[in-house]
């Protein structure tokens, strides 16, 4: 019981020391998953505030990238994808060992038709986080997909 109370006090103190940004970060994540435009507007406002207050924080830009994609439409999807890529690249620069950012950036690059760039991001991630199972798995998936695509092209006679 004493340990639990101590842990709660530590958590409350941390929340106060960080000016409540952890709670706002959690709230922004929840609001981004909503379909209600008011919730999405509130999430964007929270993300903007977090970006201003927490310059070195890597989670706020990750949420910004997510909100960019939430805002996309079929007409502006390519531009929004490029914006999200740039946002997550900044996170990778700020925190080269941020595994989630590396994985998200690789997926965004794949979705934008840049498989070589995605592979490079994962390779750089493995240099920084050599024991990352998630990065290794994503890289293996990419290689399997590339080999399958290459085999299909060869069988259809369109390959070199």
Short mmCIF file of C-alpha atoms in Angstrom, two decimals:
data_model
loop_
_atom_site.label_atom_id
_atom_site.label_comp_id
_atom_site.label_asym_id
_atom_site.label_seq_id
_atom_site.Cartn_x
_atom_site.Cartn_y
_atom_site.Cartn_z
CA UNK A 1 0.00 0.00 0.00
CA UNK A 2 2.79 2.45 0.89
CA UNK A 3 4.59 1.68 -2.37
CA UNK A 4 1.42 2.34 -4.36
CA UNK A 5 0.84 5.65 -2.58
CA UNK A 6 4.46 6.61 -3.19
CA UNK A 7 4.14 5.74 -6.88
CA UNK A 8 0.96 7.80 -7.17
CA UNK A 9 2.60 10.76 -5.46
CA UNK A 10 5.55 10.49 -7.86
CA UNK A 11 3.18 10.37 -10.83
CA UNK A 12 1.27 13.42 -9.58
CA UNK A 13 4.53 15.30 -8.99
CA UNK A 14 5.78 14.41 -12.48
CA UNK A 15 2.50 15.59 -14.00
CA UNK A 16 2.81 18.91 -12.14
CA UNK A 17 6.47 19.33 -13.12
CA UNK A 18 5.63 18.76 -16.78
CA UNK A 19 2.82 21.33 -16.64
CA UNK A 20 0.25 18.65 -17.38
CA UNK A 21 1.57 17.92 -20.88
CA UNK A 22 1.40 14.16 -20.34
CA UNK A 23 -2.34 14.37 -19.71
CA UNK A 24 -2.82 16.66 -22.70
CA UNK A 25 -0.82 14.25 -24.85
CA UNK A 26 -3.06 11.36 -23.81
CA UNK A 27 -6.18 13.43 -24.43
CA UNK A 28 -4.95 14.45 -27.89
CA UNK A 29 -4.40 10.77 -28.77
CA UNK A 30 -7.95 9.88 -27.74
CA UNK A 31 -9.46 12.87 -29.54
CA UNK A 32 -7.61 12.01 -32.76
CA UNK A 33 -9.35 8.65 -32.87
CA UNK A 34 -12.76 10.34 -32.80
CA UNK A 35 -14.89 10.97 -35.88
CA UNK A 36 -16.42 14.11 -34.34
CA UNK A 37 -15.03 17.27 -36.02
CA UNK A 38 -15.14 19.14 -32.67
CA UNK A 39 -12.92 16.47 -31.08
CA UNK A 40 -10.51 16.64 -34.01
CA UNK A 41 -10.34 20.45 -33.71
CA UNK A 42 -9.62 20.13 -30.00
CA UNK A 43 -6.91 17.54 -30.73
CA UNK A 44 -5.28 19.90 -33.24
CA UNK A 45 -5.35 22.73 -30.68
CA UNK A 46 -3.75 20.49 -28.05
CA UNK A 47 -1.08 19.33 -30.48
CA UNK A 48 -0.30 22.93 -31.47
CA UNK A 49 0.03 23.85 -27.78
CA UNK A 50 2.25 20.84 -27.07
CA UNK A 51 4.48 21.67 -30.04
CA UNK A 52 4.93 25.21 -28.73
CA UNK A 53 5.56 24.21 -25.11
CA UNK A 54 7.57 21.02 -25.56
CA UNK A 55 10.19 21.82 -28.19
CA UNK A 56 12.28 18.69 -27.50
CA UNK A 57 9.33 16.37 -27.04
CA UNK A 58 9.02 13.78 -29.79
CA UNK A 59 5.47 12.62 -29.08
CA UNK A 60 3.74 15.87 -30.07
CA UNK A 61 5.19 15.83 -33.62
CA UNK A 62 4.16 12.17 -33.95
CA UNK A 63 0.61 13.20 -33.08
CA UNK A 64 0.85 16.09 -35.52
CA UNK A 65 1.73 13.63 -38.28
CA UNK A 66 -1.27 11.52 -37.31
CA UNK A 67 -3.54 14.57 -37.34
CA UNK A 68 -2.25 15.55 -40.78
CA UNK A 69 -3.34 12.18 -42.14
CA UNK A 70 -6.71 12.40 -40.36
CA UNK A 71 -7.29 15.69 -42.20
CA UNK A 72 -6.45 14.26 -45.61
CA UNK A 73 -8.96 13.79 -48.39
CA UNK A 74 -8.50 11.88 -51.66
CA UNK A 75 -7.76 15.21 -53.36
CA UNK A 76 -4.99 16.33 -50.99
CA UNK A 77 -3.72 12.93 -49.83
CA UNK A 78 -0.32 13.21 -51.57
CA UNK A 79 0.40 16.66 -50.10
CA UNK A 80 -0.74 15.58 -46.63
CA UNK A 81 1.41 12.45 -46.84
CA UNK A 82 4.43 14.61 -47.71
CA UNK A 83 3.67 16.88 -44.72
CA UNK A 84 3.41 13.87 -42.41
CA UNK A 85 6.71 12.49 -43.73
CA UNK A 86 8.49 15.78 -43.03
CA UNK A 87 7.02 15.93 -39.53
CA UNK A 88 8.14 12.40 -38.64
CA UNK A 89 11.58 13.02 -40.20
CA UNK A 90 12.00 15.84 -37.67
CA UNK A 91 11.25 13.38 -34.87
CA UNK A 92 13.88 10.97 -36.24
CA UNK A 93 16.38 13.83 -36.29
CA UNK A 94 15.47 14.93 -32.75
CA UNK A 95 15.51 11.37 -31.41
CA UNK A 96 17.37 8.95 -33.71
CA UNK A 97 16.57 6.09 -31.34
CA UNK A 98 12.79 6.66 -31.45
CA UNK A 99 11.71 3.26 -32.72
CA UNK A 100 8.08 4.26 -33.29
CA UNK A 101 9.10 7.24 -35.40
CA UNK A 102 11.36 5.08 -37.57
CA UNK A 103 8.59 2.55 -38.11
CA UNK A 104 5.98 5.20 -38.87
CA UNK A 105 8.32 7.01 -41.25
CA UNK A 106 9.04 3.76 -43.11
CA UNK A 107 5.31 3.10 -43.53
CA UNK A 108 4.66 6.66 -44.70
CA UNK A 109 7.48 6.41 -47.22
CA UNK A 110 6.18 3.07 -48.49
CA UNK A 111 2.69 4.54 -48.85
CA UNK A 112 4.13 7.41 -50.86
CA UNK A 113 5.91 5.04 -53.26
CA UNK A 114 9.41 5.42 -51.83
CA UNK A 115 10.44 1.89 -50.82
CA UNK A 116 14.20 2.58 -51.05
CA UNK A 117 13.90 5.55 -48.72
CA UNK A 118 11.82 3.43 -46.33
CA UNK A 119 14.49 0.75 -46.32
CA UNK A 120 17.17 3.37 -45.64
CA UNK A 121 15.19 4.70 -42.65
CA UNK A 122 15.00 1.18 -41.23
CA UNK A 123 18.71 0.54 -41.86
CA UNK A 124 19.56 3.77 -40.03
CA UNK A 125 17.26 2.66 -37.22
CA UNK A 126 19.11 -0.64 -36.91
CA UNK A 127 22.40 1.25 -36.59
CA UNK A 128 20.93 3.25 -33.72
CA UNK A 129 18.83 0.47 -32.17
CA UNK A 130 20.54 -2.75 -33.31
CA UNK A 131 18.39 -5.03 -31.16
CA UNK A 132 15.03 -3.68 -32.35
CA UNK A 133 12.86 -6.64 -33.25
CA UNK A 134 10.12 -4.37 -34.65
CA UNK A 135 12.49 -2.68 -37.11
CA UNK A 136 13.96 -6.04 -38.14
CA UNK A 137 10.48 -7.45 -38.75
CA UNK A 138 9.39 -4.42 -40.79
CA UNK A 139 12.57 -4.68 -42.89
CA UNK A 140 11.98 -8.41 -43.44
CA UNK A 141 8.38 -7.70 -44.53
CA UNK A 142 9.64 -5.11 -47.01
CA UNK A 143 12.22 -7.52 -48.46
CA UNK A 144 9.65 -10.30 -48.80
CA UNK A 145 7.23 -7.91 -50.52
CA UNK A 146 9.96 -6.63 -52.85
CA UNK A 147 10.98 -10.17 -53.79
CA UNK A 148 7.34 -11.16 -54.39
CA UNK A 149 6.82 -8.09 -56.60
CA UNK A 150 10.02 -8.86 -58.50
CA UNK A 151 8.95 -12.48 -59.04
CA UNK A 152 5.54 -11.39 -60.30
CA UNK A 153 7.12 -8.96 -62.76
CA UNK A 154 9.51 -11.64 -64.03
CA UNK A 155 6.70 -14.18 -64.51
CA UNK A 156 4.55 -11.67 -66.36
CA UNK A 157 7.44 -10.78 -68.66
CA UNK A 158 7.63 -7.13 -67.58
CA UNK A 159 10.82 -7.54 -65.55
CA UNK A 160 14.34 -7.14 -66.78
#
